[in-house]
PDB file of C-alpha atoms in Angstrom:
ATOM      1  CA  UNK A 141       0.000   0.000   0.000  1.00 50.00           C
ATOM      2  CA  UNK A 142       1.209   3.194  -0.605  1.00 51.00           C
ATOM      3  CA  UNK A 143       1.051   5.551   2.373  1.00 55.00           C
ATOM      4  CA  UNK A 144       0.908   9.846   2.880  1.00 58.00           C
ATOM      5  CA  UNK A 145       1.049  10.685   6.531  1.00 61.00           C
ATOM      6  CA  UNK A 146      -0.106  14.121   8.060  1.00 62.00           C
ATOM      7  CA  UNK A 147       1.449  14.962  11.633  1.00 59.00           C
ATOM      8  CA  UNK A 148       0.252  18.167  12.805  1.00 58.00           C
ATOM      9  CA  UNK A 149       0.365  19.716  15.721  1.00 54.00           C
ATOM     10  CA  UNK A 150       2.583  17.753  18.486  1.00 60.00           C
ATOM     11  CA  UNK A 151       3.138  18.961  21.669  1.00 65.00           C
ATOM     12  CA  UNK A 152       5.998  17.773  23.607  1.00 64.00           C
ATOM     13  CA  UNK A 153       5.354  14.980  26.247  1.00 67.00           C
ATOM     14  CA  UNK A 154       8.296  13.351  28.669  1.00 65.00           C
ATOM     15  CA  UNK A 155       9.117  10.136  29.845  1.00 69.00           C
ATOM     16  CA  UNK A 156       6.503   8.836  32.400  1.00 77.00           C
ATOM     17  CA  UNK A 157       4.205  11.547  31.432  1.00 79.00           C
ATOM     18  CA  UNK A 158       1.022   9.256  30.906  1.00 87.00           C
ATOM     19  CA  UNK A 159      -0.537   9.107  27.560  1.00 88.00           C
ATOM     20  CA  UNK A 160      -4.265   7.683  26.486  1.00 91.00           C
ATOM     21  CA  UNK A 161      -3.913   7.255  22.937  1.00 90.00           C
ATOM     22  CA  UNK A 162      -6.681   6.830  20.497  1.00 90.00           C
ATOM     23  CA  UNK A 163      -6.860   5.377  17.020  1.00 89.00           C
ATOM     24  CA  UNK A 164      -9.797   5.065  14.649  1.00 89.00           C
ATOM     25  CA  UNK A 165      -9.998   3.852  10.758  1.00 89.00           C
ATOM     26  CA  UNK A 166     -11.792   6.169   8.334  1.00 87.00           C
ATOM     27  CA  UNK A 167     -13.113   5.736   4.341  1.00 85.00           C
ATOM     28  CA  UNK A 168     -10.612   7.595   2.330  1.00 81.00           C
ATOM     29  CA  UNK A 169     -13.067   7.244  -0.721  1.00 77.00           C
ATOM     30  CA  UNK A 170     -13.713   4.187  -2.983  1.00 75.00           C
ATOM     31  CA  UNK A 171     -10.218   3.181  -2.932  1.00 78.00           C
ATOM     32  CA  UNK A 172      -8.680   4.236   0.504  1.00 83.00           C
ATOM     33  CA  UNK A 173      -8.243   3.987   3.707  1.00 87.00           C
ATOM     34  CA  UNK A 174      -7.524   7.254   6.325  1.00 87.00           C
ATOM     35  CA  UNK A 175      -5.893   5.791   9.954  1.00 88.00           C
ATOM     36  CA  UNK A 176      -6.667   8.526  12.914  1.00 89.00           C
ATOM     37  CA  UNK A 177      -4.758   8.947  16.029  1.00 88.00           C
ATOM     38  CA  UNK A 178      -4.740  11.202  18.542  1.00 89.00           C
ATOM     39  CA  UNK A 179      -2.341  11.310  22.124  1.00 88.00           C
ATOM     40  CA  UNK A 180      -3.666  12.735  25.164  1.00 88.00           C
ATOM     41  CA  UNK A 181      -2.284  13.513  28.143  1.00 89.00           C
ATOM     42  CA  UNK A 182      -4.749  11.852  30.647  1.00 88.00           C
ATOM     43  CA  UNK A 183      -4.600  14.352  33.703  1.00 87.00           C
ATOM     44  CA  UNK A 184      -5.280  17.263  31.628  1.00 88.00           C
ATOM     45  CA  UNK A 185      -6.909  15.807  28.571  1.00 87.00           C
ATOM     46  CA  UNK A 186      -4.694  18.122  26.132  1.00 88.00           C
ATOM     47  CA  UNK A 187      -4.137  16.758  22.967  1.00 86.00           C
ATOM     48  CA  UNK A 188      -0.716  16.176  22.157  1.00 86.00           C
ATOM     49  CA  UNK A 189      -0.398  14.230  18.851  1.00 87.00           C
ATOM     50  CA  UNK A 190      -2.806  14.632  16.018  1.00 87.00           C
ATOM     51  CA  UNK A 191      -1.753  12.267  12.663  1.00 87.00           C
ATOM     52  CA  UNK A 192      -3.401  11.096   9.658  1.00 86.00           C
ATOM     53  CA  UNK A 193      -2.209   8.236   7.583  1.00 85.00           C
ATOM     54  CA  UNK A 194      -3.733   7.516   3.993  1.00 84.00           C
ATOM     55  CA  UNK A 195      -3.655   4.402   2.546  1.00 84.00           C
ATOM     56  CA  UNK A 196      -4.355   3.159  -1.204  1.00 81.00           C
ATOM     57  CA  UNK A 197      -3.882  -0.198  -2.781  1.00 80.00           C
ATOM     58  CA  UNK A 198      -0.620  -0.390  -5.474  1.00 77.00           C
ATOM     59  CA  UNK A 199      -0.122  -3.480  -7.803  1.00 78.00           C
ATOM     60  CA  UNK A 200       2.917  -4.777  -7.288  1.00 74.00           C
ATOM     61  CA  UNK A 201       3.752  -5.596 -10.725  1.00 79.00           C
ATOM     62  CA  UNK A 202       2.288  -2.672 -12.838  1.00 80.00           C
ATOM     63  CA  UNK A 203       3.231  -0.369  -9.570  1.00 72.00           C
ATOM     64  CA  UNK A 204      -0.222   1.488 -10.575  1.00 77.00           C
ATOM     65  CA  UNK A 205      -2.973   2.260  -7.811  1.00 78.00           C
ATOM     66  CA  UNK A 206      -5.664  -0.561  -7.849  1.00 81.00           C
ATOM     67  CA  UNK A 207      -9.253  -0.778  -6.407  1.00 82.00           C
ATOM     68  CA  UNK A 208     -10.046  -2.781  -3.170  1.00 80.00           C
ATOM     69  CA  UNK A 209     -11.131  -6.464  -3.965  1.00 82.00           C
ATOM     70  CA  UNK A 210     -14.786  -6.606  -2.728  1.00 83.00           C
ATOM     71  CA  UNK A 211     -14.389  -8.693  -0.273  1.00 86.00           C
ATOM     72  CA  UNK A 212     -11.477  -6.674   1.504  1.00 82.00           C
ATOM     73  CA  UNK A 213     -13.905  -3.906   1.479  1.00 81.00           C
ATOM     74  CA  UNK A 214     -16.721  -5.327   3.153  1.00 84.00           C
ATOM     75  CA  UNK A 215     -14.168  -6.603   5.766  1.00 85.00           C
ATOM     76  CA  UNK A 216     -12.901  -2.891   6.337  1.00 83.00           C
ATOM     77  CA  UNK A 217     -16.012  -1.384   6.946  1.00 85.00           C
ATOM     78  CA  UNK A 218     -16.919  -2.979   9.631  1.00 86.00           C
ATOM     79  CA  UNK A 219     -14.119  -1.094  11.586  1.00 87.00           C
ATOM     80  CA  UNK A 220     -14.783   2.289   9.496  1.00 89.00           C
ATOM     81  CA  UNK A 221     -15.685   5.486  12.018  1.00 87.00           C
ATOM     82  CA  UNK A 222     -17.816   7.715  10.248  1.00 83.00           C
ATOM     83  CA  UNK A 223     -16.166  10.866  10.829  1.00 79.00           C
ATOM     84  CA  UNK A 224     -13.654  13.467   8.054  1.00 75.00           C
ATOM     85  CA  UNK A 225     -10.052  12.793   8.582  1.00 72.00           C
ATOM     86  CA  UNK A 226      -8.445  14.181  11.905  1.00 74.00           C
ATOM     87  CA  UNK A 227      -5.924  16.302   9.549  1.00 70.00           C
ATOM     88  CA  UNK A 228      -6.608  17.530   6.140  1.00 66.00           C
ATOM     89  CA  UNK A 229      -4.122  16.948   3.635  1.00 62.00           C
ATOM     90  CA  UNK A 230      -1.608  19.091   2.984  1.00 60.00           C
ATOM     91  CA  UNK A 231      -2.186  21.157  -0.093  1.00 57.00           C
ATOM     92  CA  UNK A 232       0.828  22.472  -0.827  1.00 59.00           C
ATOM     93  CA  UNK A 233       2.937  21.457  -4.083  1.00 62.00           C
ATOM     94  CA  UNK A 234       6.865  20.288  -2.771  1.00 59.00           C
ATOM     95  CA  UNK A 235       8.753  22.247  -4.837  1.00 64.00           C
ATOM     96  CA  UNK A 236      13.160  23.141  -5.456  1.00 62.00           C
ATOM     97  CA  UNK A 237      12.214  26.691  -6.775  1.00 60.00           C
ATOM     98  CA  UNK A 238      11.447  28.097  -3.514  1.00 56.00           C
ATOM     99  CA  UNK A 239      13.154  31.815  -3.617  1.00 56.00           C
ATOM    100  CA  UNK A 240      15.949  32.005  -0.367  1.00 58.00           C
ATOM    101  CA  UNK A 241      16.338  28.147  -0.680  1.00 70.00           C
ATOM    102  CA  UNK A 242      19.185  26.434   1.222  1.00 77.00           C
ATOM    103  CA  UNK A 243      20.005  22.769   0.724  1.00 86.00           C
ATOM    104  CA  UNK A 244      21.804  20.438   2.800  1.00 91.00           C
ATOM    105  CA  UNK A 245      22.626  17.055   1.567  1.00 93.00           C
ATOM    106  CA  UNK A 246      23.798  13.783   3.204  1.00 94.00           C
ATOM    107  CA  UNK A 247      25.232  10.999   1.053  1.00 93.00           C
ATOM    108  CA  UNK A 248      26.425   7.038   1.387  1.00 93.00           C
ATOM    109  CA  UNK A 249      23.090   6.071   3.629  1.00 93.00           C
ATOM    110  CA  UNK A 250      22.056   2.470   4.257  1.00 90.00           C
ATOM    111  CA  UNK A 251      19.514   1.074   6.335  1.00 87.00           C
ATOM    112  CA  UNK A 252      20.673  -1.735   8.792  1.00 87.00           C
ATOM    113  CA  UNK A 253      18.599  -5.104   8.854  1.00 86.00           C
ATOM    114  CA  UNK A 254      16.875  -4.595  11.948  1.00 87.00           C
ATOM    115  CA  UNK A 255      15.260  -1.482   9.916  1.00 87.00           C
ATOM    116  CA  UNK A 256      13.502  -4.261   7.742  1.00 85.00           C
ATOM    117  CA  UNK A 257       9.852  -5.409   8.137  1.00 81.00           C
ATOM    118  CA  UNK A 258       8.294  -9.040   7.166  1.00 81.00           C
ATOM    119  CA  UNK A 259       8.375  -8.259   3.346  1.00 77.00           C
ATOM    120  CA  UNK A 260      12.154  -7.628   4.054  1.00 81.00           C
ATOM    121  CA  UNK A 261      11.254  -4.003   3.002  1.00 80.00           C
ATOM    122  CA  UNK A 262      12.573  -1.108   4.957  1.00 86.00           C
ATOM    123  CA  UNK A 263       9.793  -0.036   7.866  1.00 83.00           C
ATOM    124  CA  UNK A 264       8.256   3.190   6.507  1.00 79.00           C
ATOM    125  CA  UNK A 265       8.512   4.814  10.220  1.00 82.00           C
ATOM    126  CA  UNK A 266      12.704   4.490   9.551  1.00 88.00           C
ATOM    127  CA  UNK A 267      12.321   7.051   6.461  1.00 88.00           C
ATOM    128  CA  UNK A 268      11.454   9.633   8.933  1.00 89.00           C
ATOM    129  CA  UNK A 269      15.047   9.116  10.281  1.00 91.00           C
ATOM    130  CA  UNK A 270      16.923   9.242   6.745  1.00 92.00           C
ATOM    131  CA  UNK A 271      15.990  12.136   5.887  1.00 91.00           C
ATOM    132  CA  UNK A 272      16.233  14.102   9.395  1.00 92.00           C
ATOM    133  CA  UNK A 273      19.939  13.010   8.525  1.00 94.00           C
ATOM    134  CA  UNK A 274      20.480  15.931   6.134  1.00 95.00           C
ATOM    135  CA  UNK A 275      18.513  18.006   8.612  1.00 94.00           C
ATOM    136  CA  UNK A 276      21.266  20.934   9.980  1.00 92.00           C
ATOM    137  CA  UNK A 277      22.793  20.606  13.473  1.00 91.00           C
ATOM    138  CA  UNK A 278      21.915  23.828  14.442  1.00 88.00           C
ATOM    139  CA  UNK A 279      17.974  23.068  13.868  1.00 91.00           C
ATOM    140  CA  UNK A 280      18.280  19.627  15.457  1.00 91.00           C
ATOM    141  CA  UNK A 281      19.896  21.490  18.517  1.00 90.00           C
ATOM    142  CA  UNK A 282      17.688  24.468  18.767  1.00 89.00           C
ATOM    143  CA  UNK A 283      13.904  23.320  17.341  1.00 91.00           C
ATOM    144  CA  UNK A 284      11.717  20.668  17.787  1.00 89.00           C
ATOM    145  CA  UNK A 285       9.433  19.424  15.084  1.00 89.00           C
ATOM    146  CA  UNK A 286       6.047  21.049  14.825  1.00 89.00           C
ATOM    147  CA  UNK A 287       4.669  18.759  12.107  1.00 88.00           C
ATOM    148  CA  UNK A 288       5.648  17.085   9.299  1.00 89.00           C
ATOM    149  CA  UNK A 289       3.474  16.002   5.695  1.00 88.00           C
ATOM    150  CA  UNK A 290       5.490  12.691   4.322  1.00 88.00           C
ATOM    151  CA  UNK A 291       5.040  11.417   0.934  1.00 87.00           C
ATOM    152  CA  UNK A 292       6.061   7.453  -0.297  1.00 86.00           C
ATOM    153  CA  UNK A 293       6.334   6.794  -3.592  1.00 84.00           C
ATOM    154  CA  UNK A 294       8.339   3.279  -3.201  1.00 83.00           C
ATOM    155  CA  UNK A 295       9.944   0.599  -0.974  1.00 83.00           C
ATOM    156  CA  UNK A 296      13.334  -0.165  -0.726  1.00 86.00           C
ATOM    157  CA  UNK A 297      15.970  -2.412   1.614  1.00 85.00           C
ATOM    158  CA  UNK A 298      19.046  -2.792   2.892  1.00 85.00           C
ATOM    159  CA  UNK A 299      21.147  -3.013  -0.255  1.00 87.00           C
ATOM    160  CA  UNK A 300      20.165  -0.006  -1.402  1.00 89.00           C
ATOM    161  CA  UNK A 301      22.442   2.830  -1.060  1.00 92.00           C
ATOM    162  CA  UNK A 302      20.363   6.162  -0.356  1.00 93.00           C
ATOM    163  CA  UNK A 303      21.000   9.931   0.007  1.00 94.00           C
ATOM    164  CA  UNK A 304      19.049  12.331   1.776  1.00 95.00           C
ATOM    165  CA  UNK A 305      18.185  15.980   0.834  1.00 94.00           C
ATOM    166  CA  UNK A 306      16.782  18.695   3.004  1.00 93.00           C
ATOM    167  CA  UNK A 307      16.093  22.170   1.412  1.00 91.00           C
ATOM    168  CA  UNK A 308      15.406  25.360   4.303  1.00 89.00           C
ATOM    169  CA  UNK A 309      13.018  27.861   3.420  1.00 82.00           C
ATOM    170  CA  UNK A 310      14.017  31.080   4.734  1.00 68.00           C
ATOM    171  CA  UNK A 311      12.245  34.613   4.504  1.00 58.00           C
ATOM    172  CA  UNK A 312      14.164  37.747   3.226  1.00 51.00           C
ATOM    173  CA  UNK A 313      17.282  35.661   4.118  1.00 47.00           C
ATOM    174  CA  UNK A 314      16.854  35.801   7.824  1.00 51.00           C
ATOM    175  CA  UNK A 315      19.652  33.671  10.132  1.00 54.00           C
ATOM    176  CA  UNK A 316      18.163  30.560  11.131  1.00 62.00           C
ATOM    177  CA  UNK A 317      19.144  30.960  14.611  1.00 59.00           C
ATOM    178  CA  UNK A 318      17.037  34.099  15.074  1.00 68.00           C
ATOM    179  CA  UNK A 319      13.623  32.772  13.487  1.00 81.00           C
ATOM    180  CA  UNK A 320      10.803  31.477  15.458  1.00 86.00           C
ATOM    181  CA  UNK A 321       9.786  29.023  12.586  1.00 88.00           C
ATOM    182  CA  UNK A 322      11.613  27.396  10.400  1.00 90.00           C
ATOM    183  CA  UNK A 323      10.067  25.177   7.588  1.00 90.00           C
ATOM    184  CA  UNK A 324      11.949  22.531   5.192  1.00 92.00           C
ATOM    185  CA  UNK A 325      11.461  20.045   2.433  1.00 92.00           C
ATOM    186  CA  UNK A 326      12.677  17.028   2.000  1.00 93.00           C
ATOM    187  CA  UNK A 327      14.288  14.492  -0.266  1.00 93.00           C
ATOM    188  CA  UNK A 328      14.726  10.803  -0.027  1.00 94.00           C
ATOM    189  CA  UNK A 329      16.276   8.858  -3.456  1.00 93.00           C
ATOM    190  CA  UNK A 330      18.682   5.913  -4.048  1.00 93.00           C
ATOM    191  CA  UNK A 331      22.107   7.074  -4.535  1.00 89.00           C
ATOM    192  CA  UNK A 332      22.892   4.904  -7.908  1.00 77.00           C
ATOM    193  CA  UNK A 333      20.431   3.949 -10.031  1.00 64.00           C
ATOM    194  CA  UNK A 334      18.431   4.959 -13.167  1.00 55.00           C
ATOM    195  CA  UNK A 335      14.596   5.721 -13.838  1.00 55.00           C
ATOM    196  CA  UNK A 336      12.179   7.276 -10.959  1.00 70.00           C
ATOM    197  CA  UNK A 337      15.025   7.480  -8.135  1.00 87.00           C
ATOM    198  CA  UNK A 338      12.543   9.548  -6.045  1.00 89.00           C
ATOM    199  CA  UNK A 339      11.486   7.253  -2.301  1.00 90.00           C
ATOM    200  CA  UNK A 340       9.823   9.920  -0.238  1.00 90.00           C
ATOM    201  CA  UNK A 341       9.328  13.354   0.044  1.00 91.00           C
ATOM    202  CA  UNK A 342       8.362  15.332   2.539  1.00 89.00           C
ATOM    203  CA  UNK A 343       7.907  18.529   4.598  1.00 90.00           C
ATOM    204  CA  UNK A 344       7.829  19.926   7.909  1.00 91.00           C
ATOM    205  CA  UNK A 345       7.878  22.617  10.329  1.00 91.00           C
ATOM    206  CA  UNK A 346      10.401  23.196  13.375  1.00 92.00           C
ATOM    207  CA  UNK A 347       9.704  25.611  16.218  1.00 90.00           C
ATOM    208  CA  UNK A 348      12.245  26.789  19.040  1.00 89.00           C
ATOM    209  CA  UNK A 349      12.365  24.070  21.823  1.00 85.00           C
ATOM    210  CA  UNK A 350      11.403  25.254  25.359  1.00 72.00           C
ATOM    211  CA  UNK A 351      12.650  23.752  28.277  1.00 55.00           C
ATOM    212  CA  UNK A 352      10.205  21.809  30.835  1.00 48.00           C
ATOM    213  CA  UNK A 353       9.744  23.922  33.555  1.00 39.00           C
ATOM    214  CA  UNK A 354      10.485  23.092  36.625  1.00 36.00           C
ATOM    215  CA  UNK A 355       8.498  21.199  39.469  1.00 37.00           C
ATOM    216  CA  UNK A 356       5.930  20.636  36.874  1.00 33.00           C
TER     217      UNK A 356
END
């Protein structure tokens, strides 16, 4: 299946900070599935995490999107909530030709075998890691992740030799270190190889990180 995930809006929680977490299955559709989940913080009831995941159906051979067999269906809805997805997809185009673009790019990457699942693919939570690779220091240091819009296009495993690109969007030029916000794009392709070398891209957003206070 090939997957789009919408995080949006996470808060930061802490270890043994106690979490009630919620997930519910959605139509996407005729020919998709939306997964739901929410984390809440069960003292206050504040929502933490809010994700979307949609899910279509790809032929493995053609690698074109196909409809769900009948009988798959009527097994799915039973579990369907009948509610709009928790986070609307993004609708903004990823795009190079940003104006005030700066890229960052990290080369030579390769997934180890405990990154693979039961299809011997690479687990699609571990592309989240590749291409926070190429991420700056100084943003890793100084922000925390706001949300983040993550597009597959195709699997891959541990043979494959990837690199990882991660393009800043700044405003009039400003010093990273002195903005609030700071939003990036992001590119995940094999390293060697011909044809569509493209495995994910992605966005996301990165706020200043504030300290827990203290006592609380």
């Amino acid at each position: 299946m090939l997957d789009h995930d919408v995080l949006w809006h996470a808060q930061i929680f802490y270890t043994g900070d106690i979490v009630e977490i919620d997930n519910w299955k959605t139509a996407l559709g005729k020919n998709g599935v939306c997964c739901n989940l929410t984390f809440r913080d069960c003292i206050t009831g504040q929502i933490l995490v809010r994700a979307s995941s949609f899910w279509v159906i790809m032929n493995k051979k053609t690698r074109k999107l196909s409809r769900f067999p009948n009988e798959v269906r009527a097994k799915l809805e039973k579990f369907f909530v009948d509610k709009p997805p928790l986070v609307e997809q993004a609708t903004r185009t990823w795009s190079r030709s940003e104006d005030n673009i700066i890229e960052h790019i990290c080369k030579g990457l390769k997934p180890r075998w405990s990154d693979l699942d039961i299809n011997q693919h690479v687990n699609h939570v571990k592309y989240v890691g590749l291409i926070l690779e190429s991420v700056p220091k100084t943003i890793i240091e100084k922000y925390e992740i706001d949300s983040m819009t993550l597009d597959y296009y195709q699997e891959f495993t541990n043979d494959n030799i990837l690199q990882s690109f991660t393009y800043i969007l700044t405003n009039d030029n400003a010093i990273i270190s002195n903005c609030d916000i700071v939003d990036c794009q992001h590119l995940l392709q094999f390293e060697i190889g011909g044809g569509n070398s493209n495995i994910m891209k992605g966005m996301t957003r990165w706020r200043l990180k504030h300290k827990k206070t203290q006592g609380l």
